[in-house]
Short mmCIF file of C-alpha atoms in Angstrom, two decimals:
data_model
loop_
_atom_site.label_atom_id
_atom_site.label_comp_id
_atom_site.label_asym_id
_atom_site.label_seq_id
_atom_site.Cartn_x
_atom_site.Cartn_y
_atom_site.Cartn_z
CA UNK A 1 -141.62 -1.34 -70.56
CA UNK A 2 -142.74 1.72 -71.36
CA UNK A 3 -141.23 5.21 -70.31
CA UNK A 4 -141.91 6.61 -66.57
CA UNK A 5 -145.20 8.27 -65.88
CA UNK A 6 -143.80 11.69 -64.57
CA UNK A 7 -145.54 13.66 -62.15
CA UNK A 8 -145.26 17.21 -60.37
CA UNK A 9 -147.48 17.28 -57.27
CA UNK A 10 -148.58 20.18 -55.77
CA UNK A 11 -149.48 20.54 -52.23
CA UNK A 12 -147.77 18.27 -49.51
CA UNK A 13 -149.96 18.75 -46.51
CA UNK A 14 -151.81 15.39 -45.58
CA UNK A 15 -152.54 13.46 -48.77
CA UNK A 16 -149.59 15.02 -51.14
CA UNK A 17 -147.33 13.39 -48.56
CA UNK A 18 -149.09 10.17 -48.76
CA UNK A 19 -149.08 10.20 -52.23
CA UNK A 20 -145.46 10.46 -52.10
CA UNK A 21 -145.09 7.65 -49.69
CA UNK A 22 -147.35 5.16 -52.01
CA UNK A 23 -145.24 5.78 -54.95
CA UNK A 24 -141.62 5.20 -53.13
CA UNK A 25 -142.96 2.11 -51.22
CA UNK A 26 -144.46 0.72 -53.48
CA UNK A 27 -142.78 1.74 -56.89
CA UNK A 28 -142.25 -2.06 -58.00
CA UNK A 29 -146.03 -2.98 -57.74
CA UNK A 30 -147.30 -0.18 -59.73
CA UNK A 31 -144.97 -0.21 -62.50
CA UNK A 32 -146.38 -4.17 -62.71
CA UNK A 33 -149.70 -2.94 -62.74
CA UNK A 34 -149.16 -0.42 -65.56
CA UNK A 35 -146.69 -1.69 -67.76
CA UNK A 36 -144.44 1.85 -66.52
CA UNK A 37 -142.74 3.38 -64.05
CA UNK A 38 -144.51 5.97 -62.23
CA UNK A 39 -142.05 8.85 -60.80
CA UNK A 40 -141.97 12.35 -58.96
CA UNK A 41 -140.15 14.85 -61.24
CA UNK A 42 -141.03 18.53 -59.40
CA UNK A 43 -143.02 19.53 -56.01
CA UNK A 44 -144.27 22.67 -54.98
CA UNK A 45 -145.96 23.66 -51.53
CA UNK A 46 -146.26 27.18 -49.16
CA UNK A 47 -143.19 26.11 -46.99
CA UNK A 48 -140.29 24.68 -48.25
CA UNK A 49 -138.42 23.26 -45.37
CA UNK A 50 -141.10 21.79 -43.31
CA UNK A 51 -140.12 18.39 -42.21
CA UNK A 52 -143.03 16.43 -43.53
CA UNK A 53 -141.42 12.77 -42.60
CA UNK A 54 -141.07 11.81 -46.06
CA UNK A 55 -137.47 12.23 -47.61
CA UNK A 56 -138.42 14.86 -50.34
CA UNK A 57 -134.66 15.75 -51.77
CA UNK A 58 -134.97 13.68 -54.88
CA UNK A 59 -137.58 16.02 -56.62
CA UNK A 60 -137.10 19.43 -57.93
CA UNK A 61 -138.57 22.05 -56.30
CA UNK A 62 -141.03 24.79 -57.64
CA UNK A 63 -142.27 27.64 -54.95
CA UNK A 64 -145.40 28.69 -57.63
CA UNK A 65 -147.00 26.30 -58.78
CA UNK A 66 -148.29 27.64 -61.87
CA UNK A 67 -144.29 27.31 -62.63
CA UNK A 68 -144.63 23.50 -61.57
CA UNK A 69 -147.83 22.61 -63.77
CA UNK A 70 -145.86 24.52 -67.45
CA UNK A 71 -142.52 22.50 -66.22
CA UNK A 72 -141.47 20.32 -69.64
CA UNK A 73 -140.59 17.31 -67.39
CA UNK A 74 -144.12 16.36 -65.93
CA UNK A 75 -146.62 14.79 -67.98
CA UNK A 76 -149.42 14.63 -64.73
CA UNK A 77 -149.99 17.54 -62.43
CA UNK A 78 -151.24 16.55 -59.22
CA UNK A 79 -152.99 19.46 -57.36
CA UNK A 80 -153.72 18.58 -53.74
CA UNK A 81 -153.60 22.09 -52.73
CA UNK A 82 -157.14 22.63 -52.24
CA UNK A 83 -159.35 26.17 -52.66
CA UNK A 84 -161.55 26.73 -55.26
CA UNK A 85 -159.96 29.21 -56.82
CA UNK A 86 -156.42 31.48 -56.97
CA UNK A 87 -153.15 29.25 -57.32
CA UNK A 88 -155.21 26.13 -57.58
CA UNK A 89 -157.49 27.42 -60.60
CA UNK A 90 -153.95 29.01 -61.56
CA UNK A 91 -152.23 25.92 -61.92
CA UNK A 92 -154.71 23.66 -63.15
CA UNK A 93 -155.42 26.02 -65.96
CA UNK A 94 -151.87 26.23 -66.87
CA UNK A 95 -151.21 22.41 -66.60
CA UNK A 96 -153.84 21.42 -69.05
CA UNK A 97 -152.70 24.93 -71.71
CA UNK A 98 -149.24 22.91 -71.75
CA UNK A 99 -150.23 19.62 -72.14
CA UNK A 100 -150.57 17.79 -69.03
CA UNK A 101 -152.91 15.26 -67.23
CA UNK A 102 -154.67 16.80 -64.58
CA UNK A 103 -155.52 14.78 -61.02
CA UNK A 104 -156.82 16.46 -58.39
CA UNK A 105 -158.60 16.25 -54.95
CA UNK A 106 -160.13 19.49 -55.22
CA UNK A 107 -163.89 19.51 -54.73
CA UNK A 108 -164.25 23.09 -54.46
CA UNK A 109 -162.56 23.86 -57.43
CA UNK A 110 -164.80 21.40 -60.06
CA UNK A 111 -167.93 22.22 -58.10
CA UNK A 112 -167.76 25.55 -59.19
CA UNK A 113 -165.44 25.72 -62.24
CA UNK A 114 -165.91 22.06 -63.39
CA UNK A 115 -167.17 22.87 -66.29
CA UNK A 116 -165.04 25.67 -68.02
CA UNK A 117 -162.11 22.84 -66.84
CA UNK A 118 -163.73 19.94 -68.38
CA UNK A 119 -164.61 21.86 -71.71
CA UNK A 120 -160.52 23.47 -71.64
CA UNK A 121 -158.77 19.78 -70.94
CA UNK A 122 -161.14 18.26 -73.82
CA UNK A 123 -160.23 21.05 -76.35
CA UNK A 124 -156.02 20.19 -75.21
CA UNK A 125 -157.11 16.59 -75.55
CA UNK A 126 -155.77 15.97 -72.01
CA UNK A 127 -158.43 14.26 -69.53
CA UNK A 128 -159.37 15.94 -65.51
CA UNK A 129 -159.74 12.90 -63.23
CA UNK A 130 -161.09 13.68 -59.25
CA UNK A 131 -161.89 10.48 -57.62
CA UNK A 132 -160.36 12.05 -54.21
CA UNK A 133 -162.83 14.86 -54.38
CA UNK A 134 -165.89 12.67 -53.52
CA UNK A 135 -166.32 10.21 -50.45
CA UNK A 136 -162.14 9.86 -49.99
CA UNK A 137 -161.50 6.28 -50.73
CA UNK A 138 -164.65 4.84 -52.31
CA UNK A 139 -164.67 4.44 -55.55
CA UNK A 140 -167.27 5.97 -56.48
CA UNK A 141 -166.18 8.09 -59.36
CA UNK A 142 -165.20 5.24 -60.97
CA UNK A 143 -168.49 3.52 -60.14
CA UNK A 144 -170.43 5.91 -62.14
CA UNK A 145 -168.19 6.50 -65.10
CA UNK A 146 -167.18 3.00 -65.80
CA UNK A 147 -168.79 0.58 -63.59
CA UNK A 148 -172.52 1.57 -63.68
CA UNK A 149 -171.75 3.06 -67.57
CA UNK A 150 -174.82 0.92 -69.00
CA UNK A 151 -177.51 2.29 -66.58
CA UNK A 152 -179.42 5.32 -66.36
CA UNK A 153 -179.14 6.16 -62.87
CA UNK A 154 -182.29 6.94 -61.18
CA UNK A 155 -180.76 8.28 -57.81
CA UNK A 156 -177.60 9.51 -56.12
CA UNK A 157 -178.05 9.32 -52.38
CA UNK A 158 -175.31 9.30 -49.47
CA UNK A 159 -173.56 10.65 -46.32
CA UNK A 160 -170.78 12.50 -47.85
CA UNK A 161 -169.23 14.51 -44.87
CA UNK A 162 -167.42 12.39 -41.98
CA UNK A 163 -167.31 15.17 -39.72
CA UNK A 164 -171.32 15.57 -39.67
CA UNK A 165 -171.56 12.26 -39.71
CA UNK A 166 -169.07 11.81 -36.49
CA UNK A 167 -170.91 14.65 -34.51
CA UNK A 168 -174.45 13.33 -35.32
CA UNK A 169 -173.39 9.77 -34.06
CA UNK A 170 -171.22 11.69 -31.54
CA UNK A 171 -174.38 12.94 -29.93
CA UNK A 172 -176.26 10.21 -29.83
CA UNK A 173 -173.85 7.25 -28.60
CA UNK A 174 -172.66 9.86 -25.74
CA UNK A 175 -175.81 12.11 -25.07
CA UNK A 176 -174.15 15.07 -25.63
CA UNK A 177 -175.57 18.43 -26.82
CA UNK A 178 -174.31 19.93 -30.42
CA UNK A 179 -172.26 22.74 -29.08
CA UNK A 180 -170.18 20.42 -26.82
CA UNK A 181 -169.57 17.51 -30.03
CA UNK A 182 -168.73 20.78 -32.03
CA UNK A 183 -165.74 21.31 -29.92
CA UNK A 184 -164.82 18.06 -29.79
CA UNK A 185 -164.49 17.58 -33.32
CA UNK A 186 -163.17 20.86 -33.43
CA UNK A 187 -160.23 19.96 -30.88
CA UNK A 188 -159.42 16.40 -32.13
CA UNK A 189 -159.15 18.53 -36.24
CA UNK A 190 -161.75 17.50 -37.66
CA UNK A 191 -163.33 20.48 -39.08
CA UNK A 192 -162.37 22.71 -41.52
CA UNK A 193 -160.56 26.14 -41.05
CA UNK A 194 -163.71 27.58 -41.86
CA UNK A 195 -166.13 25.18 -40.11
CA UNK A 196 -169.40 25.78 -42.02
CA UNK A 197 -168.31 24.12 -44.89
CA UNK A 198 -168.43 20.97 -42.79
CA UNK A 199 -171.69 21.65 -40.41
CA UNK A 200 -173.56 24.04 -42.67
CA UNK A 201 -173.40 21.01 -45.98
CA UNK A 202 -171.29 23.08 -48.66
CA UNK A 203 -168.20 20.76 -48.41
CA UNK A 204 -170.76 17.64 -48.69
CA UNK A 205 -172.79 20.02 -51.85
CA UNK A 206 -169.77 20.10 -54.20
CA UNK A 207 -169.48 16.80 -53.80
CA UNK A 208 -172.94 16.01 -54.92
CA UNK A 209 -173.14 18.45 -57.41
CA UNK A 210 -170.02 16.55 -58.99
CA UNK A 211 -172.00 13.08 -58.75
CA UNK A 212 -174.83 14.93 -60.11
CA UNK A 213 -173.02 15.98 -63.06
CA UNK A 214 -171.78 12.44 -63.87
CA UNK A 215 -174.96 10.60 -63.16
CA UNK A 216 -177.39 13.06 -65.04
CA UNK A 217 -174.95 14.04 -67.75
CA UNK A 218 -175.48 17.19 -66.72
CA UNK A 219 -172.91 21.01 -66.22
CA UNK A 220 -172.24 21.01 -62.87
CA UNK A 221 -174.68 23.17 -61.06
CA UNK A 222 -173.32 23.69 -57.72
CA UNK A 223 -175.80 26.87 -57.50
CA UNK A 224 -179.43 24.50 -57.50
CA UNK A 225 -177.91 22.22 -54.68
CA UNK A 226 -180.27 23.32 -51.84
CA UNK A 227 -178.48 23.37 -48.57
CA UNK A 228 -178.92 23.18 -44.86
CA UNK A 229 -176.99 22.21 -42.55
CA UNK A 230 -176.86 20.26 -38.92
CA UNK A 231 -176.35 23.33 -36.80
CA UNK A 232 -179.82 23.20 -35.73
CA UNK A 233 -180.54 19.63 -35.03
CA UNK A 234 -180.72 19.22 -31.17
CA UNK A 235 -179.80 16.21 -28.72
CA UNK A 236 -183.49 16.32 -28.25
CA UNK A 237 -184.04 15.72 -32.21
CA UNK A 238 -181.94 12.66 -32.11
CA UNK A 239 -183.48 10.67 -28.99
CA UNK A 240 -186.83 11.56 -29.77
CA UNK A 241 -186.54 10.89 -33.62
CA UNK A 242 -184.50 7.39 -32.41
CA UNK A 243 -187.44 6.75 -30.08
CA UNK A 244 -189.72 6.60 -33.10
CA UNK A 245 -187.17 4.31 -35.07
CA UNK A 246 -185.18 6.85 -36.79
CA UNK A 247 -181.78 8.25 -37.30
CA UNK A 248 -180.18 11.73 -38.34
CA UNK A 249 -178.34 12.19 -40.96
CA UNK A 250 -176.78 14.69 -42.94
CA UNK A 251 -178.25 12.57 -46.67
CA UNK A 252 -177.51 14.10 -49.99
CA UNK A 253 -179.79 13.02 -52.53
CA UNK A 254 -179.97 13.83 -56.23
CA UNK A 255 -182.23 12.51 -59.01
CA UNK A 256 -184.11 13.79 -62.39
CA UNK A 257 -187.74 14.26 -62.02
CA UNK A 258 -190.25 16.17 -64.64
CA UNK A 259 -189.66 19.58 -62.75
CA UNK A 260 -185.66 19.07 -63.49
CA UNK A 261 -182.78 18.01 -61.61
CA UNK A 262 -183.48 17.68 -57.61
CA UNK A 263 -179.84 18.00 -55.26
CA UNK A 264 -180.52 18.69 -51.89
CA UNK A 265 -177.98 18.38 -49.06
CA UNK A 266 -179.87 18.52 -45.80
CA UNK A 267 -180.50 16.93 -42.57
CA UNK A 268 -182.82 13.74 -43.20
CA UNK A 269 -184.58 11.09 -41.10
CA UNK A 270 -184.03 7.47 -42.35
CA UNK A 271 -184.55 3.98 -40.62
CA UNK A 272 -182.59 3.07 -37.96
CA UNK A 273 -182.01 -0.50 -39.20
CA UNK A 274 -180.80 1.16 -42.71
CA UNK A 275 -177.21 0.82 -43.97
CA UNK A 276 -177.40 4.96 -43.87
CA UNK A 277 -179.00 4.71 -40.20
CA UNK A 278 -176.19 1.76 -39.02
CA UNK A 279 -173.44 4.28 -40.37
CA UNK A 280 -170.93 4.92 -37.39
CA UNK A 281 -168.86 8.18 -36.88
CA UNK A 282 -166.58 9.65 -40.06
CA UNK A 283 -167.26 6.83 -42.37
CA UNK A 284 -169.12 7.46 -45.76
CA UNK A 285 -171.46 6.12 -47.73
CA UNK A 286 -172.66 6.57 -51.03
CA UNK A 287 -176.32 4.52 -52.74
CA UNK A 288 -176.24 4.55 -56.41
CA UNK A 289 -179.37 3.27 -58.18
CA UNK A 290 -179.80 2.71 -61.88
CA UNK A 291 -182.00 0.98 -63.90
CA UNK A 292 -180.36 -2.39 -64.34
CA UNK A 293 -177.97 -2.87 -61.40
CA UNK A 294 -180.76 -1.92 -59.17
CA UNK A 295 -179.40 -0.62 -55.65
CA UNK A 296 -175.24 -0.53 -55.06
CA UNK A 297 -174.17 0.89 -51.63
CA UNK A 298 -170.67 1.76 -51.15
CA UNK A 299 -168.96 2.18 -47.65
CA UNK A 300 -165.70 3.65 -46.57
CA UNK A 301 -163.69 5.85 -45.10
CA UNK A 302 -164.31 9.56 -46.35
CA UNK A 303 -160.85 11.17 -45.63
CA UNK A 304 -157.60 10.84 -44.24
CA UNK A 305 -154.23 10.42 -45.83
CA UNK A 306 -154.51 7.04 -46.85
CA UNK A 307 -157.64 6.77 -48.07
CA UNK A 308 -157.64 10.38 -49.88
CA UNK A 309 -154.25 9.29 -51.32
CA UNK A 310 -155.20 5.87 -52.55
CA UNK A 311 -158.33 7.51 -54.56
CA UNK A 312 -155.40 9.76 -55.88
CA UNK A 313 -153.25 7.05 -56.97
CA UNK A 314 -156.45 5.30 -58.81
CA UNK A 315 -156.04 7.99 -60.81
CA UNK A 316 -152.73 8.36 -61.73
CA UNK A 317 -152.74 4.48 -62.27
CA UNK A 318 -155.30 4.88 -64.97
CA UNK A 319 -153.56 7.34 -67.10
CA UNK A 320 -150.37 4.99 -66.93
CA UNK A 321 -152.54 2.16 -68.24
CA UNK A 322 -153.56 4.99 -70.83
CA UNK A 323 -157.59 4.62 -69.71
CA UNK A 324 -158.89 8.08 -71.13
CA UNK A 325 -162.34 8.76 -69.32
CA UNK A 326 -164.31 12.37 -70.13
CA UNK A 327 -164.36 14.84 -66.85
CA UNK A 328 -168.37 13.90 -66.25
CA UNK A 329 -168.34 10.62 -68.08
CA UNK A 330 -169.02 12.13 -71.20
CA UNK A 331 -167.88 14.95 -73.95
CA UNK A 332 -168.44 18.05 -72.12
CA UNK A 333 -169.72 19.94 -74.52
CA UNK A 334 -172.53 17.28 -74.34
CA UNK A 335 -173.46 17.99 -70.98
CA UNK A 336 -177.17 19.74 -70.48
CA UNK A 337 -177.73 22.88 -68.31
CA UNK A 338 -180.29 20.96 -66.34
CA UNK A 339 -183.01 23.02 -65.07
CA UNK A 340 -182.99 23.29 -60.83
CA UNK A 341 -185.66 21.75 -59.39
CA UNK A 342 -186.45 21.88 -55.76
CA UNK A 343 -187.75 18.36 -53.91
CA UNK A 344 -191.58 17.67 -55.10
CA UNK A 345 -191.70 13.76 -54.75
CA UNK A 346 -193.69 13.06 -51.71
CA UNK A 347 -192.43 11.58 -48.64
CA UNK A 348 -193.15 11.23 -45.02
CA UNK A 349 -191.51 14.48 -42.57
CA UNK A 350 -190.82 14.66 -39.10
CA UNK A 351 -192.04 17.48 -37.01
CA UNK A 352 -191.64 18.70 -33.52
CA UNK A 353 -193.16 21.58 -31.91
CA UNK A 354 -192.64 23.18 -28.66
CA UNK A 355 -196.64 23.53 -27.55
CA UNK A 356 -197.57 26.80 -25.06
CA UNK A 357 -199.71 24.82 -22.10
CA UNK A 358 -202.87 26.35 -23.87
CA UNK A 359 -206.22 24.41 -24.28
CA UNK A 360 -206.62 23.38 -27.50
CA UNK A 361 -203.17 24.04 -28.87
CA UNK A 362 -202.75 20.87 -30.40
CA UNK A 363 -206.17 20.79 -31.98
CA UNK A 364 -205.10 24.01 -33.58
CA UNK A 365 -201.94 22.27 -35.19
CA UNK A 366 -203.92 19.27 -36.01
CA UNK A 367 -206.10 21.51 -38.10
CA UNK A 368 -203.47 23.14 -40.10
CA UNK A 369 -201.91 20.00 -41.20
CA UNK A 370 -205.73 19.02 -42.49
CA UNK A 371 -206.20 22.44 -43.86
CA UNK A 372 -202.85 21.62 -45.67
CA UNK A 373 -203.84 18.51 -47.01
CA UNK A 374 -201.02 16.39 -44.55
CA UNK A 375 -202.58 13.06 -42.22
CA UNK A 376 -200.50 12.94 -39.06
CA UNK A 377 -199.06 8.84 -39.23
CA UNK A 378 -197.71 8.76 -35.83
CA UNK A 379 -198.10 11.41 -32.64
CA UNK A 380 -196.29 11.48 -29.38
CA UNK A 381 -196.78 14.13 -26.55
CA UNK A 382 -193.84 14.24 -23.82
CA UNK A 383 -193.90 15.33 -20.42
CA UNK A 384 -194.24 19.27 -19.68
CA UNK A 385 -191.21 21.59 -19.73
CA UNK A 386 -191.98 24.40 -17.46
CA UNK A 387 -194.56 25.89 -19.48
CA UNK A 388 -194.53 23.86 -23.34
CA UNK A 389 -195.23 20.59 -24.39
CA UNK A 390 -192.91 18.78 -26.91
CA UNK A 391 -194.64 17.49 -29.47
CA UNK A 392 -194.24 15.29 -32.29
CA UNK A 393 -195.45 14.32 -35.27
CA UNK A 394 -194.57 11.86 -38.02
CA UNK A 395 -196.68 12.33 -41.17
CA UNK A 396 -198.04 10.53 -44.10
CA UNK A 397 -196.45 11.45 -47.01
CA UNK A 398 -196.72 14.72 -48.42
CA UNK A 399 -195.53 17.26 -50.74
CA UNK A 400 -192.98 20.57 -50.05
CA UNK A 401 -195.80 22.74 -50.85
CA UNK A 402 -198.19 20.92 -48.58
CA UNK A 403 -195.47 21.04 -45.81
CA UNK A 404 -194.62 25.07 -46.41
CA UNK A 405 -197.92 25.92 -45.93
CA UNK A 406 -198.63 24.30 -42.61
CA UNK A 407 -195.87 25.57 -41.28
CA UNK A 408 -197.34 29.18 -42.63
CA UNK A 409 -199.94 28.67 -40.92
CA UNK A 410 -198.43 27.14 -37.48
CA UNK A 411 -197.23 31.20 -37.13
CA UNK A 412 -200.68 31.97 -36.98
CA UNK A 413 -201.50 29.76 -34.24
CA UNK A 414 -200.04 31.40 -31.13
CA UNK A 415 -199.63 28.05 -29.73
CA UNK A 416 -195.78 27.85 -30.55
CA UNK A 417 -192.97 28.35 -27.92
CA UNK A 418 -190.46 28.34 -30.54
CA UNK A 419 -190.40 27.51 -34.35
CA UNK A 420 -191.16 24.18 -35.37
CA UNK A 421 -188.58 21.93 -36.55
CA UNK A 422 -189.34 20.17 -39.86
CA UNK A 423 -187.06 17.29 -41.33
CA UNK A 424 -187.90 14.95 -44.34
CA UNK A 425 -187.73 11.26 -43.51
CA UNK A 426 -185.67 9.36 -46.55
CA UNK A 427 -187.32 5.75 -47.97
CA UNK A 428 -184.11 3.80 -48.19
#
């Protein structure tokens, strides 16, 4: 058998300490699977005596963890500590200067530094691998750099946040408005110390910029994801868009097109009968589509100690079986500065106005789609709320251009009670 695998892990909040439990329950099965032992040499974390119901005694103990990632008895550094830059960057910078592995769960961090890191472990020849950062347990790392290796992938789509994905399904299953699911999630921990990273898309944006990378074979380019988030999708949004045979969902989708690379994280319609519109409260899922293997969807759960520290032990297991993948898939210093592109292929939007009881205030919106070039597909009108109409309107498919200028010219109008809503309904 070959010698251990020696790791330091830095970071024991949720998934460092289930990392820690895989590997001492279950330290017979993985040394069968990789030919070695895989062991904890040195930990570091913020507090020191926390009782974190793991027995952590056996392991050395490092209270920087810069100090942890240069120690001569690790050959992996493990950073679960999270933050996209300061000790994190730190360490990871100082593991891969003396030699070591690098696994981490730290979207933040590649998202916006991916790059200089991939380019720095290639010149140590040491290797950067992140399935943890995207989508928790699925595989989906893996998918793209080994699985799908053979295709040219035509488009990266998926709901990448659980928390969105729980408060969207939240409000419709209970009929509650977004402020009160907010707190909810909010109370039961779901979000994020600094919530917008959930609800306002960034947390699910470095994760598709990192997809994007590996799919495109393309520097990360956290910078051209456009973003929006779910803050202002109403209760009313999601019955009247599930009325019409829709669901909402916060979709990222990424793909090459002549104007350059597209990666959008926004709120998106997309058929209720869908494996996307059938998805049910923090679960993820991501569609890859390439050229031979046609359509693969992957399903599972997006975070949590187990499956966050499962996708961690994937990798770890592959650099005991001595499986050397690239950051991105490939050489880094063969990955294109793609040039941002923002969404141009047509598709079908949903819009809903608030209408001022006026006489001829629909005609008036009717003509500015024409004027735009956009042929309503589908209209309802709802009863009267004191003095506006809701209103809404499915289109044919159109262009972002098309759709920008109508709603230029719905300001002109003076038929609006407040400013339309506009959301993009997603062929899948």
């Amino acid at each position: 058998m070959l010698p251990p695998l020696r790791l330091g892990i830095a970071g024991l909040g949720t998934v460092g300490v289930g990392v820690v439990k895989i590997i001492r329950q279950k330290a017979n099965l993985l040394a069968d699977r990789t030919g070695r032992p895989i062991v904890i040499t040195a930990i570091s974390a913020r507090t020191r005596d926390k009782d974190r119901g793991v027995p952590l005694t056996d392991y050395a103990w490092e209270d920087d963890p810069v100090a942890l990632a240069k120690r001569d008895d690790i050959d992996v550094f493990v950073e679960l500590m999270g933050g996209s830059d300061g000790p994190a960057k730190a360490a990871t910078e100082a593991a891969l200067a003396n030699g070591k592995d690098v696994v981490t769960a730290n979207k933040a961090l590649l998202a916006l530094h991916g790059q200089a890191l991939a380019e720095a472990a290639e010149s140590a020849d040491q290797v950067i691998r992140f399935e943890a950062a995207v989508a928790g347990g699925i595989p989906v790392v893996k998918a793209l750099t080994e699985g799908l290796a053979g295709n040219d992938i035509t488009r990266v789509m998926g709901v990448m946040n659980g928390t969105c994905n729980y408060i969207l399904t939240r409000m419709q299953s209970a009929g509650l408005a977004y402020d009160e699911v907010f707190e909810e999630a909010n109370q039961l921990g779901y979000l994020e110390a600094d919530p917008n990273l959930d609800v306002g898309g960034i947390d699910a944006g470095h994760k598709l910029a990192l997809l994007s990378a590996i799919a495109f074979g393309t520097k990360v380019d956290f910078k051209g994801v456009e973003l929006e988030g779910i803050q202002r999708i109403t209760i009313d949004d999601i019955n009247q868009a599930a009325d019409m045979g829709y669901r909402i969902k916060l979709l990222g989708v990424a793909q090459m097109t002549g104007r350059g690379l597209e990666q959008r994280m926004s709120p998106c319609l997309v058929p209720d009968s869908s494996p996307l519109g059938q998805l049910e409260g923090g679960t993820n899922m991501v569609v890859l589509e390439g050229d031979q293997v046609g359509q693969i969807v992957l399903r599972g759960a997006g975070a949590g100690e187990g499956p966050t520290a499962s996708a961690v032990m994937s990798d770890i297991i592959d650099i005991a079986r001595g499986i050397r993948v690239p950051t991105f898939g490939k050489p880094a210093k063969g990955l294109e500065q793609a040039t941002s592109a923002k969404a141009s292929a047509s598709a079908p939007y949903y819009l809903r106005f608030q209408l001022l009881d006026k006489p001829g205030a629909l005609a008036k919106i009717a003509a500015s789609l024409g004027q735009a070039g956009i042929s309503i597909d589908r209209m309802r009108q709802y009863s009267h709320e004191a003095d506006a109409a809701p209103v809404l309107i499915v289109t044919h498919k159109t262009t972002r251009d098309a759709l920008e200028t109508a709603l230029a010219a719905f300001a002109e109008t003076n038929v609006l009670a407040a400013e339309p809503v506009a959301i993009r309904i997603e062929a899948v």
